[in-house]
Coordinates of C-alpha atoms and ligand atoms in Angstrom, one line a residue:
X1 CA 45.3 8.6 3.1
X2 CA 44.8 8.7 -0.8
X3 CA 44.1 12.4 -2.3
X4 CA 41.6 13.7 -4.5
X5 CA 43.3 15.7 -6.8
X6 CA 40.4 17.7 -8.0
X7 CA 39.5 18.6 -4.7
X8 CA 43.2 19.3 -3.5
X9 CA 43.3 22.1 -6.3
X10 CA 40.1 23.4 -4.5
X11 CA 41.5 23.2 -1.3
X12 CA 43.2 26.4 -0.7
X13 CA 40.5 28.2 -2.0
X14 CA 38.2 26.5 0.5
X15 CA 40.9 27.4 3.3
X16 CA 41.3 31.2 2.1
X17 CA 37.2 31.8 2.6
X18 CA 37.4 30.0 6.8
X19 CA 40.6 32.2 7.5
X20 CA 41.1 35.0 5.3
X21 CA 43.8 35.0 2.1
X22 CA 46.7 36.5 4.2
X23 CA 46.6 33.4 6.6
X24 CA 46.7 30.6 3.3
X25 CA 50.5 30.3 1.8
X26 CA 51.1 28.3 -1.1
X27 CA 54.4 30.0 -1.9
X28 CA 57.4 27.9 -1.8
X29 CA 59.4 30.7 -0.4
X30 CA 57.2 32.0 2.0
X31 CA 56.3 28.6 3.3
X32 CA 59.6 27.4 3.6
X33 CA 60.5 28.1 7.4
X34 CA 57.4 26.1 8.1
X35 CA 58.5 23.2 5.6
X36 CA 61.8 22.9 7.0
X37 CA 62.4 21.4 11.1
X38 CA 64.6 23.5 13.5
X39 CA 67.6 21.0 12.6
X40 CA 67.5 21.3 8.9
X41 CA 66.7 17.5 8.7
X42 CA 63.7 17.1 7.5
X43 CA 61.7 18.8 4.6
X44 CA 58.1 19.0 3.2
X45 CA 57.7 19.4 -0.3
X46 CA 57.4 22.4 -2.0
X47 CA 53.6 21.5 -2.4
X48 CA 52.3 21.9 1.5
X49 CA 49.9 24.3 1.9
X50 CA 50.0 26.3 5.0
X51 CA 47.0 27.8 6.6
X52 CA 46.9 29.5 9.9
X53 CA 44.1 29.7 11.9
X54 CA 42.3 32.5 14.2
X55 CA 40.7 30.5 16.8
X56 CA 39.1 27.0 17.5
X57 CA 36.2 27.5 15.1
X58 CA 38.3 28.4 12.3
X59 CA 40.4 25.2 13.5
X60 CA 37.6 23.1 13.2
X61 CA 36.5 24.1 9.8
X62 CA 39.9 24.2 8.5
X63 CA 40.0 20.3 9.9
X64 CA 36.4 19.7 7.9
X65 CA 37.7 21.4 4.8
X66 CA 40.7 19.2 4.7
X67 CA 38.9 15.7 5.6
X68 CA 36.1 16.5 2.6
X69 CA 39.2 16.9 0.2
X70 CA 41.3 13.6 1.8
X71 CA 44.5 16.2 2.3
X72 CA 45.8 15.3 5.5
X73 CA 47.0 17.6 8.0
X74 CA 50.1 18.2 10.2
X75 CA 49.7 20.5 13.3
X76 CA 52.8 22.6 14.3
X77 CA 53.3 25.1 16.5
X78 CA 56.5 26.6 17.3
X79 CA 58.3 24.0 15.1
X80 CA 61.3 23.3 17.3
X81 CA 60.4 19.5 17.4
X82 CA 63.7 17.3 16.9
X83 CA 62.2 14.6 15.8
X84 CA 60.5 16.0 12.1
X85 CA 57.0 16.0 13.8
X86 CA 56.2 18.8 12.4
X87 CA 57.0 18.1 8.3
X88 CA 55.2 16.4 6.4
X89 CA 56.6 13.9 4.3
X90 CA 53.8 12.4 2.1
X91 CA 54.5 12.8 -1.8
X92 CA 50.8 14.5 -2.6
X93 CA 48.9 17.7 -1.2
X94 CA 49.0 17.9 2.5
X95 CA 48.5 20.9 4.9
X96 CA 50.7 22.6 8.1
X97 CA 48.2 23.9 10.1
X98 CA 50.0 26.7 12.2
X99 CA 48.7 27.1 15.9
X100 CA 50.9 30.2 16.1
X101 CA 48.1 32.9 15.6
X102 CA 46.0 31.2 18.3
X103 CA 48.7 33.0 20.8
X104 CA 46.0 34.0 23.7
X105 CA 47.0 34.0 27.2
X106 CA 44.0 34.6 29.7
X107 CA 43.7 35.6 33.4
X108 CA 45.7 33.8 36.3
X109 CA 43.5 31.2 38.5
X110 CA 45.8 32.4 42.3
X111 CA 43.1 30.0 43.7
X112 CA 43.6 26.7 41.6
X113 CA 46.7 27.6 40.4
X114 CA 46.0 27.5 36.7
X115 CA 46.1 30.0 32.8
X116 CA 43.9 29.2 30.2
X117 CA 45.7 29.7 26.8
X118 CA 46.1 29.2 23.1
X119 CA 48.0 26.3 21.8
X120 CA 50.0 29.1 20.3
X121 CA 51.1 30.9 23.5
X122 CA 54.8 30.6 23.7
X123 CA 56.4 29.0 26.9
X124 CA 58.2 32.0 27.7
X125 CA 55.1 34.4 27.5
X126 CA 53.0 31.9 29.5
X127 CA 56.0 32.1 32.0
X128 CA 55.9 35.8 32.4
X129 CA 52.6 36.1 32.9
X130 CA 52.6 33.2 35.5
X131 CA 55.4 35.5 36.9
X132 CA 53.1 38.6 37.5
X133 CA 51.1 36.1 40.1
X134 CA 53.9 34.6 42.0
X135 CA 53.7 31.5 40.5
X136 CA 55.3 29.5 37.2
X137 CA 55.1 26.5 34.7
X138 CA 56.4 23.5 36.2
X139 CA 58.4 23.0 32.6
X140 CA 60.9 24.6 31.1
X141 CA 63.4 24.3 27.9
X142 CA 66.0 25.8 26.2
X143 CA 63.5 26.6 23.4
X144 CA 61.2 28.4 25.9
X145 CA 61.3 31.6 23.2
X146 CA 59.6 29.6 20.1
X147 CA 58.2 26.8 21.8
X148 CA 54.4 26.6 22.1
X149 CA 52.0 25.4 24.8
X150 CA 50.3 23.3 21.9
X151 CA 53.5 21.4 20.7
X152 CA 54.9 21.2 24.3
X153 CA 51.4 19.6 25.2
X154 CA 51.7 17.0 21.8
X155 CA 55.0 16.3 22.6
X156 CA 54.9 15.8 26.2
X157 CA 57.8 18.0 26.5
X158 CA 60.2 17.2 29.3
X159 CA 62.9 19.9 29.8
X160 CA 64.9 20.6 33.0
X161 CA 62.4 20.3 35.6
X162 CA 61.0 16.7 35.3
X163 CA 62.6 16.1 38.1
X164 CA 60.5 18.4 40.0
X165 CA 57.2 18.5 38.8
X166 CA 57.0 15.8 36.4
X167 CA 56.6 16.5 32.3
X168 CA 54.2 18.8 30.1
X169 CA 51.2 15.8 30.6
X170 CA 51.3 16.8 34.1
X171 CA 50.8 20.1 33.4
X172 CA 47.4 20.1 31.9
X173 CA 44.4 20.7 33.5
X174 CA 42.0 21.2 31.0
X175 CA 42.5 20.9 27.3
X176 CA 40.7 22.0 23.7
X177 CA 41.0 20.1 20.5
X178 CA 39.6 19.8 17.7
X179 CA 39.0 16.1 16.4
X180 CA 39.4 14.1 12.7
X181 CA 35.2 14.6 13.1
X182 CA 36.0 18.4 12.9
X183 CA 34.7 18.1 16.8
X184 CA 35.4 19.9 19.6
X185 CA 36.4 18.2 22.5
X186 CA 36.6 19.6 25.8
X187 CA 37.5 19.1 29.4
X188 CA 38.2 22.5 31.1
X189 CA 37.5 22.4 34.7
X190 CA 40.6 23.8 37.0
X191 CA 40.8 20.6 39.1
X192 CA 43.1 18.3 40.3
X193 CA 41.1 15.3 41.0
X194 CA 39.0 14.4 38.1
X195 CA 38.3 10.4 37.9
X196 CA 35.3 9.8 35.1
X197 CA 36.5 8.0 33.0
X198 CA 39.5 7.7 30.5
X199 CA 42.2 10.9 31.1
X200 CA 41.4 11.8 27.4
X201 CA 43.5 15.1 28.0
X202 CA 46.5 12.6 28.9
X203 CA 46.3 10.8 25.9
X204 CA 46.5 13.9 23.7
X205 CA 49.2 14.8 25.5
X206 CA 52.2 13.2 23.8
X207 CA 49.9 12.2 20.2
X208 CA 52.4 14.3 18.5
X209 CA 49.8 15.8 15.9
X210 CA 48.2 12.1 14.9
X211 CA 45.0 12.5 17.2
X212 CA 43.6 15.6 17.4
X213 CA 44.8 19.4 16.7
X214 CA 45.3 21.0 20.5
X215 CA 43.5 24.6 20.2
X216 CA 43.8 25.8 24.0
X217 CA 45.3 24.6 27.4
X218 CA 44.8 24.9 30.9
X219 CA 47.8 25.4 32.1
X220 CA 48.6 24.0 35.9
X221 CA 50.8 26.4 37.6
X222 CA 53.6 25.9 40.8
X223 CA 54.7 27.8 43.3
X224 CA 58.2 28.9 42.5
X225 CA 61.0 28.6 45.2
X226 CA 61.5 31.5 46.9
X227 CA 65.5 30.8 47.0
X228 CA 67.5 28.0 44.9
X229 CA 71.1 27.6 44.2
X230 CA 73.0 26.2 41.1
X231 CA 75.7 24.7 41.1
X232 CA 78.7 22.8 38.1
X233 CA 80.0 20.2 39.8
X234 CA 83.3 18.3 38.0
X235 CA 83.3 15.0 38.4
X236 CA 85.6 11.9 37.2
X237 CA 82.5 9.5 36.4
X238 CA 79.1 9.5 35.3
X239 CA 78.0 7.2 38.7
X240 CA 80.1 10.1 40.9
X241 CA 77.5 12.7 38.8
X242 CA 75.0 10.7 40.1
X243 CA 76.1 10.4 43.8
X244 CA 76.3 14.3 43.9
X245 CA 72.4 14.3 42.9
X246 CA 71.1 11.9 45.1
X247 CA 73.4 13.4 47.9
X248 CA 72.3 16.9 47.4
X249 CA 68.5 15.4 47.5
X250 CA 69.3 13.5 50.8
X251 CA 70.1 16.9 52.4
X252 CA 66.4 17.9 52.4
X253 CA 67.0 20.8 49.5
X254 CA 64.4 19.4 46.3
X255 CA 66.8 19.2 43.5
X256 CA 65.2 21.0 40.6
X257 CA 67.3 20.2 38.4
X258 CA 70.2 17.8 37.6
X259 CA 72.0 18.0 34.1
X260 CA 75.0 16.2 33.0
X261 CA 77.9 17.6 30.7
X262 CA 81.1 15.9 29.0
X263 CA 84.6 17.6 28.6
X264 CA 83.4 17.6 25.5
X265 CA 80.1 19.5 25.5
X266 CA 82.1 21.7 28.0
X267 CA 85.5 22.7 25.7
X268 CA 82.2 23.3 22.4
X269 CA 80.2 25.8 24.1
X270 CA 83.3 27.2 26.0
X271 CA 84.9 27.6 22.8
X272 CA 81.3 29.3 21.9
X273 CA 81.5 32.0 24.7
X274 CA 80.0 29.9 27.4
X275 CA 83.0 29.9 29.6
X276 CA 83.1 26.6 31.5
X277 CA 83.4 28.2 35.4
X278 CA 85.4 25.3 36.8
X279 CA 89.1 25.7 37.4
X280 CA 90.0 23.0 36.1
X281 CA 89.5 20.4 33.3
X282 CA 86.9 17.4 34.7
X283 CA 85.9 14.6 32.8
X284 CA 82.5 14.9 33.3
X285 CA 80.1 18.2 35.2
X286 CA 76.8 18.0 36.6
X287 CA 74.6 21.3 36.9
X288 CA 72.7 21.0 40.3
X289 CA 69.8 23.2 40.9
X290 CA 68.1 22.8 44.6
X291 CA 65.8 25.1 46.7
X292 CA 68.1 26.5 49.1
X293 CA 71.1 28.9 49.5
X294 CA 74.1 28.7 47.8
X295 CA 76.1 28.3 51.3
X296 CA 74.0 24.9 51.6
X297 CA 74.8 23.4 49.0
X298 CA 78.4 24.4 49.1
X299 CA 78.3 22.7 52.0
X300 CA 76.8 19.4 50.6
X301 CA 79.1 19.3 48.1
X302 CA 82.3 20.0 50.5
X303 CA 81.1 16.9 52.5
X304 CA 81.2 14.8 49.1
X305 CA 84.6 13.8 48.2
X306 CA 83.8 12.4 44.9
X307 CA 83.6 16.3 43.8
X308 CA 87.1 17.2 41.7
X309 CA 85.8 21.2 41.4
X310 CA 82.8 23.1 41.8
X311 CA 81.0 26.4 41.1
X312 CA 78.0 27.8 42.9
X313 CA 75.7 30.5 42.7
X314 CA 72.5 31.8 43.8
X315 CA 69.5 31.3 41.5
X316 CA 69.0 31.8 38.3
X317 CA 72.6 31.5 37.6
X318 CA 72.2 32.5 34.0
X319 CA 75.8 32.3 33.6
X320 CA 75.9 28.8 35.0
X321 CA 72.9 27.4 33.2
X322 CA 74.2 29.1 30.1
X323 CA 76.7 26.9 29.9
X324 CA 74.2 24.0 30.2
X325 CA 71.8 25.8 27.6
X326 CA 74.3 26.4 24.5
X327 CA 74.8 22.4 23.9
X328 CA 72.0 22.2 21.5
X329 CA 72.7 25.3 19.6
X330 CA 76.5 25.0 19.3
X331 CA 76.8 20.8 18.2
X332 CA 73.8 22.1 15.2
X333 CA 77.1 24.6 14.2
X334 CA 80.3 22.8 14.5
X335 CA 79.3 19.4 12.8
X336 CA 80.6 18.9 8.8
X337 CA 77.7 16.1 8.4
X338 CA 74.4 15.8 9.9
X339 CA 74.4 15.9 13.6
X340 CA 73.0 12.2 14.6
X341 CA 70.5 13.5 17.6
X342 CA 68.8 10.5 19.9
X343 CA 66.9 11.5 23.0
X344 CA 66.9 8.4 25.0
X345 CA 66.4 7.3 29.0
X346 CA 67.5 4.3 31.1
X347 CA 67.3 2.8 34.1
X348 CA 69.4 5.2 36.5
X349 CA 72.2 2.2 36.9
X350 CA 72.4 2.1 32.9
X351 CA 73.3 5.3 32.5
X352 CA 77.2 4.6 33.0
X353 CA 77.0 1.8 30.4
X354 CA 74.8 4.3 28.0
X355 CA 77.7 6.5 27.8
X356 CA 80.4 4.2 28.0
X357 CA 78.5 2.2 25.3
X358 CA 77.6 4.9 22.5
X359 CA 81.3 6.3 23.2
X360 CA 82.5 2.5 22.1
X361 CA 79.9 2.8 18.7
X362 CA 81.7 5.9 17.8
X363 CA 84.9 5.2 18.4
X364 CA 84.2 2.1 16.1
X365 CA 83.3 4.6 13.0
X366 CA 85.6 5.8 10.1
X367 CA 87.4 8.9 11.0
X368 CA 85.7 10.7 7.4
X369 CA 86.0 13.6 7.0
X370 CA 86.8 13.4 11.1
X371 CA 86.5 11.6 14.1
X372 CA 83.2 11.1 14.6
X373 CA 82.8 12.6 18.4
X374 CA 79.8 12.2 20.8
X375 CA 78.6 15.0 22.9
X376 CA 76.5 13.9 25.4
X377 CA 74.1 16.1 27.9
X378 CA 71.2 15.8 29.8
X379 CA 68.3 15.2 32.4
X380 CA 70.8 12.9 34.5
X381 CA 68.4 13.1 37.4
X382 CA 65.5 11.3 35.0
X383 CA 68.0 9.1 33.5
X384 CA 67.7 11.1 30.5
X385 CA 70.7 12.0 27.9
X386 CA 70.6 13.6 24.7
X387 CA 73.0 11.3 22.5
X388 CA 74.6 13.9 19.9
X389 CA 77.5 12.4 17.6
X390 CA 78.7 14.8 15.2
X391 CA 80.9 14.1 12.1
X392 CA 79.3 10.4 11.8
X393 CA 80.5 9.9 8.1
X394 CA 78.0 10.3 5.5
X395 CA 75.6 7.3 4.7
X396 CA 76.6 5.6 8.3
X397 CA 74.0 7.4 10.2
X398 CA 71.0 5.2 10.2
X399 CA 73.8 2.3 11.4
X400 CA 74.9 4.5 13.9
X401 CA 70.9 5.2 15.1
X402 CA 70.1 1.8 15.1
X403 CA 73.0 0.8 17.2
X404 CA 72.3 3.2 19.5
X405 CA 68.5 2.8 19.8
X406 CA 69.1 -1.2 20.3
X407 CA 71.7 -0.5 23.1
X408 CA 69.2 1.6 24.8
X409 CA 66.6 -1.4 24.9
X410 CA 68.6 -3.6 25.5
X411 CA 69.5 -1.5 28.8
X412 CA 65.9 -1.7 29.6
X413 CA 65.5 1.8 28.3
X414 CA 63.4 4.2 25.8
X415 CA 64.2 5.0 22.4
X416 CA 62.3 8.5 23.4
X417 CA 62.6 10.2 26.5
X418 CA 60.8 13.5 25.9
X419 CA 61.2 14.6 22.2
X420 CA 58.9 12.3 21.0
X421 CA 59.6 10.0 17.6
X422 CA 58.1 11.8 15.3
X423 CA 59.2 10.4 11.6
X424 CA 62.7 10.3 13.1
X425 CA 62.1 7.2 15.2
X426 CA 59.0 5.4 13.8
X427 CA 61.2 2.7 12.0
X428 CA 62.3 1.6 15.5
X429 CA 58.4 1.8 17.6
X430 CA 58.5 -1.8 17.9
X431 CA 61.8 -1.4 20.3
X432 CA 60.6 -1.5 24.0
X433 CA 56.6 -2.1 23.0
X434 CA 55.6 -5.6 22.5
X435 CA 52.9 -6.7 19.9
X436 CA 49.6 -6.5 22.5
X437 CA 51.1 -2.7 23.3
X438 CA 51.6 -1.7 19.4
X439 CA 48.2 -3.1 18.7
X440 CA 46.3 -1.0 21.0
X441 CA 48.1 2.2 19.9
X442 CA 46.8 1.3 16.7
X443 CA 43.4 0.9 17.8
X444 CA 43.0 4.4 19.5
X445 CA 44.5 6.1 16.0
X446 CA 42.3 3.9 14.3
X447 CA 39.2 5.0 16.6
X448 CA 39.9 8.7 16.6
X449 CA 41.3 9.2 13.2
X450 CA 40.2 6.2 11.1
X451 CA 40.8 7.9 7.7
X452 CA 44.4 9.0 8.8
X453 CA 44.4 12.5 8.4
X454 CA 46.4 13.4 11.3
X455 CA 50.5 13.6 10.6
X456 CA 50.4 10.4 8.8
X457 CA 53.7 9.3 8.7
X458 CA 54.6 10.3 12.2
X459 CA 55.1 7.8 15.2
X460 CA 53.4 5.0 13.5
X461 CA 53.5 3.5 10.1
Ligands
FAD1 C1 67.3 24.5 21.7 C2 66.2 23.5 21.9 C3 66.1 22.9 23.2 C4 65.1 21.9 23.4 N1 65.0 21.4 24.7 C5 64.0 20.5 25.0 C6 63.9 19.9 26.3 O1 64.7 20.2 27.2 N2 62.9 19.1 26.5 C7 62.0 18.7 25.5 O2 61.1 17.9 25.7 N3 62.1 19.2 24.2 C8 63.1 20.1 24.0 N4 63.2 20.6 22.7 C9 62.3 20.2 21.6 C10 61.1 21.0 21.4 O3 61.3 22.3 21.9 C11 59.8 20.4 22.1 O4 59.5 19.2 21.5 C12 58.6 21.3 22.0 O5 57.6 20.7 22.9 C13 58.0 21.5 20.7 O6 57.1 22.5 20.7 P1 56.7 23.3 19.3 O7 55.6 24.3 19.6 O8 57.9 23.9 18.7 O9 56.1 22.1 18.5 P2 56.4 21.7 16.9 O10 57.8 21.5 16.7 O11 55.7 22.7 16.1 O12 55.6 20.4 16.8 C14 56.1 19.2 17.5 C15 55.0 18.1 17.4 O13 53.8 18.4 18.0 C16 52.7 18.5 17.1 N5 51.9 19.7 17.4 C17 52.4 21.0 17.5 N6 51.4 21.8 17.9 C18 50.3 21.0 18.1 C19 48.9 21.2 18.4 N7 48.5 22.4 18.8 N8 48.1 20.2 18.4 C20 48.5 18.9 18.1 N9 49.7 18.6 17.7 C21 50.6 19.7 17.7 C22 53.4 18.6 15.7 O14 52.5 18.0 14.7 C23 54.7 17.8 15.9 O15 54.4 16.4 15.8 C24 64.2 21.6 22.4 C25 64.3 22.1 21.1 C26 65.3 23.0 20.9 C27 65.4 23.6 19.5

């Protein structure tokens, strides 16, 4: 989007009189926690404005303001993204408009099963509340604390629950957003049958900032069990991981959840105060969470003889999830270069040849200044593993990336699972979507935001 520069200067004047001066920052420092991603990765210059608004009418004239002077705009909430979403990366003036302020949770629907909030909420608030009416989100991460309803929505987040009641698109009911037009758009209506038309509040979901800025959700709400069970399960191979799952799920209990660990993730985070609770060392764990008692699913996992050691407990099992939990944080700590993070899915029968596959790329790297050493976790149950390799020498990493991403399609997978691609991935779209697919995504950015002001630079070129 090309910049007026005599209308940029302007700008944060403009943006101080919609949403007051102590909601405008221009300083460097001050804006710097917003400039910089949770992984230290990616940066905005020290230029980006950013402006935080009240509510949805401030949203919408911050959104004019910035499309009369041609400075683009990046949405962020939370900013835990993983993919640099969130930062900006275009060389003029550009904006970070923070959702954080726009924090309001409303009243439980107990009828329709639904909480009307601000982009801004943050999962875990949204949570307790759901809590004080018996019910619950259907998703939930390990960033539940900064995350926001907003960025979970434009990222389609995923988390440990997919397996249960599907992603953060299936989550919304009714949405709010404010559009490139300075519009507001809005379908709010607590149903769960809605057929006119396009599913509008679908397509937001997952646009990552480049369609529209979310301003309030209707959150869809589930009834939480009234018992579950957790369980690590040590394991020789990734397929006997697998076998536990779908043998837990054939018992009648609804696995929950179903996340796989390596000796490796297991000796970091042990090392990091998450004791691993098996007795002894296993190649490979899987945490199992099912509706159920803990007796139950002991006694699945007696019947299984693929099982080398296990650990159960009765729900929430903070100790046992902890251990599942630390991953993230505790490969950002111990690598000496930037950590290569890939979020990726396959076919359930890839997912053997995933991991035996990105162990073989890494393995193949110059031990400088170590070995480089993947740590691999995930949502085993969806197919879905976080590929971390940490100590990848310096200057081999978009090699490494690439070698990865192409393994992944050429197992039939995707190149994003549930973090989204952000500026991360966008060199590699193409992979898994043909030329008819590409076109029409073009199409709907071009038809909703045909000057580009939304996140340029993210997901597509
Ligand atoms: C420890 C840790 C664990 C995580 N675990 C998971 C996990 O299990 N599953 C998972 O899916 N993700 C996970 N994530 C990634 C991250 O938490 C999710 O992507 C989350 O949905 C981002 O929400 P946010 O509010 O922080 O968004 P941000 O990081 O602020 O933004 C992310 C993207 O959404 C856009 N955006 C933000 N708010 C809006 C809005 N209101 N309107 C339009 N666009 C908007 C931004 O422009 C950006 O492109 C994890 C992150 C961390 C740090």
């Amino acid at each position: 989007m090309p910049t007026d520069r005599a209308a940029t200067t302007a700008l944060p004047t403009a943006l101080r009189r919609i949403v007051g001066d102590a909601h405008v920052l221009t300083d460097p420092a001050t804006t710097e926690s917003y400039r910089t991603d949770w992984t230290g990765r990616w940066r905005s210059p020290e230029s980006t404005v950013v402006v935080r608004p009240a509510d949805t009418a401030q949203t919408a004239a911050v959104v004019a303001a910035c499309a009369d002077a041609r400075v683009p705009v990046t949405p962020q909430g939370g900013n835990t993204g993983l993919v640099g979403g969130a930062q900006p990366s275009v060389s003029g003036p550009s904006v970070i408009l923070s959702t954080r302020r726009m924090a309001g949770i409303g009243a439980v629907d107990t009828a329709d099963r639904c909480i009307p909030v601000g982009a801004g909420a943050v999962l875990a608030d949204v949570r307790a509340a759901a809590r004080k009416a018996g019910l619950t989100v259907g998703v939930d991460l390990a960033a539940r604390d900064s995350a926001t309803i907003g960025g979970m929505v434009a990222t389609n987040a995923g988390g440990v629950h997919v397996i249960r009641y599907g992603s953060m698109r299936a989550q919304v009911l009714g949405i709010e957003a404010v559009t490139a037009a300075g519009h507001v758009f809005r379908r709010w209506r607590p149903l769960r049958k809605d057929n006119v038309g396009y599913d509008l509040p679908g397509l937001l979901a997952g646009s990552e900032g480049t369609l529209a800025v979310i301003t309030a959700v209707l959150v869809r709400l589930v009834v939480p069990a009234r018992r579950t069970a957790v369980a690590v399960v040590g394991v020789n191979h990734v397929a006997d991981a697998q076998r536990v799952v779908a043998a837990v799920e054939a018992s009648g209990a609804p696995v929950h959840a179903a996340e796989l660990m390596t000796a490796t993730g297991l000796g970091l985070v042990g090392r990091a105060g998450a004791r691993n609770p098996l007795r002894r060392d296993v190649p490979y764990a899987v945490l199992v969470e099912c509706a159920g008692t803990p007796d139950l699913l002991a006694e699945v996992l007696d019947e299984q003889d693929r099982v080398l050691d296990a650990a159960v407990e009765p729900g929430p099992a903070h100790r046992l999830w902890a251990v599942r939990e630390r991953h993230t944080e505790v490969i950002a700590e111990v690598s000496q270069t930037p950590v290569v993070k890939l979020d990726v899915t396959v076919p359930s029968a890839a997912m053997s040849d995933l991991v035996a596959g990105v162990e073989r790329l890494a393995a193949d790297l110059p031990d400088s200044p170590r070995p480089a050493t993947p740590v691999l976790f995930g949502h085993v149950g969806d197919g879905n593993l976080h590929v971390n390799i940490v100590d990848v020498p310096r200057g081999r990493q978009d090699e490494i990336v690439d070698a990865v991403l192409r393994l992944v399609d050429a197992l039939g997978g995707s190149i994003s699972a549930e973090h989204g691609v952000g500026r991360a991935k966008r060199a590699w779209i193409e992979l898994g979507r043909d030329a008819v697919d590409l076109a029409m995504m073009r199409a709907v950015k071009g038809a909703l935001d045909p000057d580009g002001l939304f996140n340029p630079g993210a997901v597509l070129a």
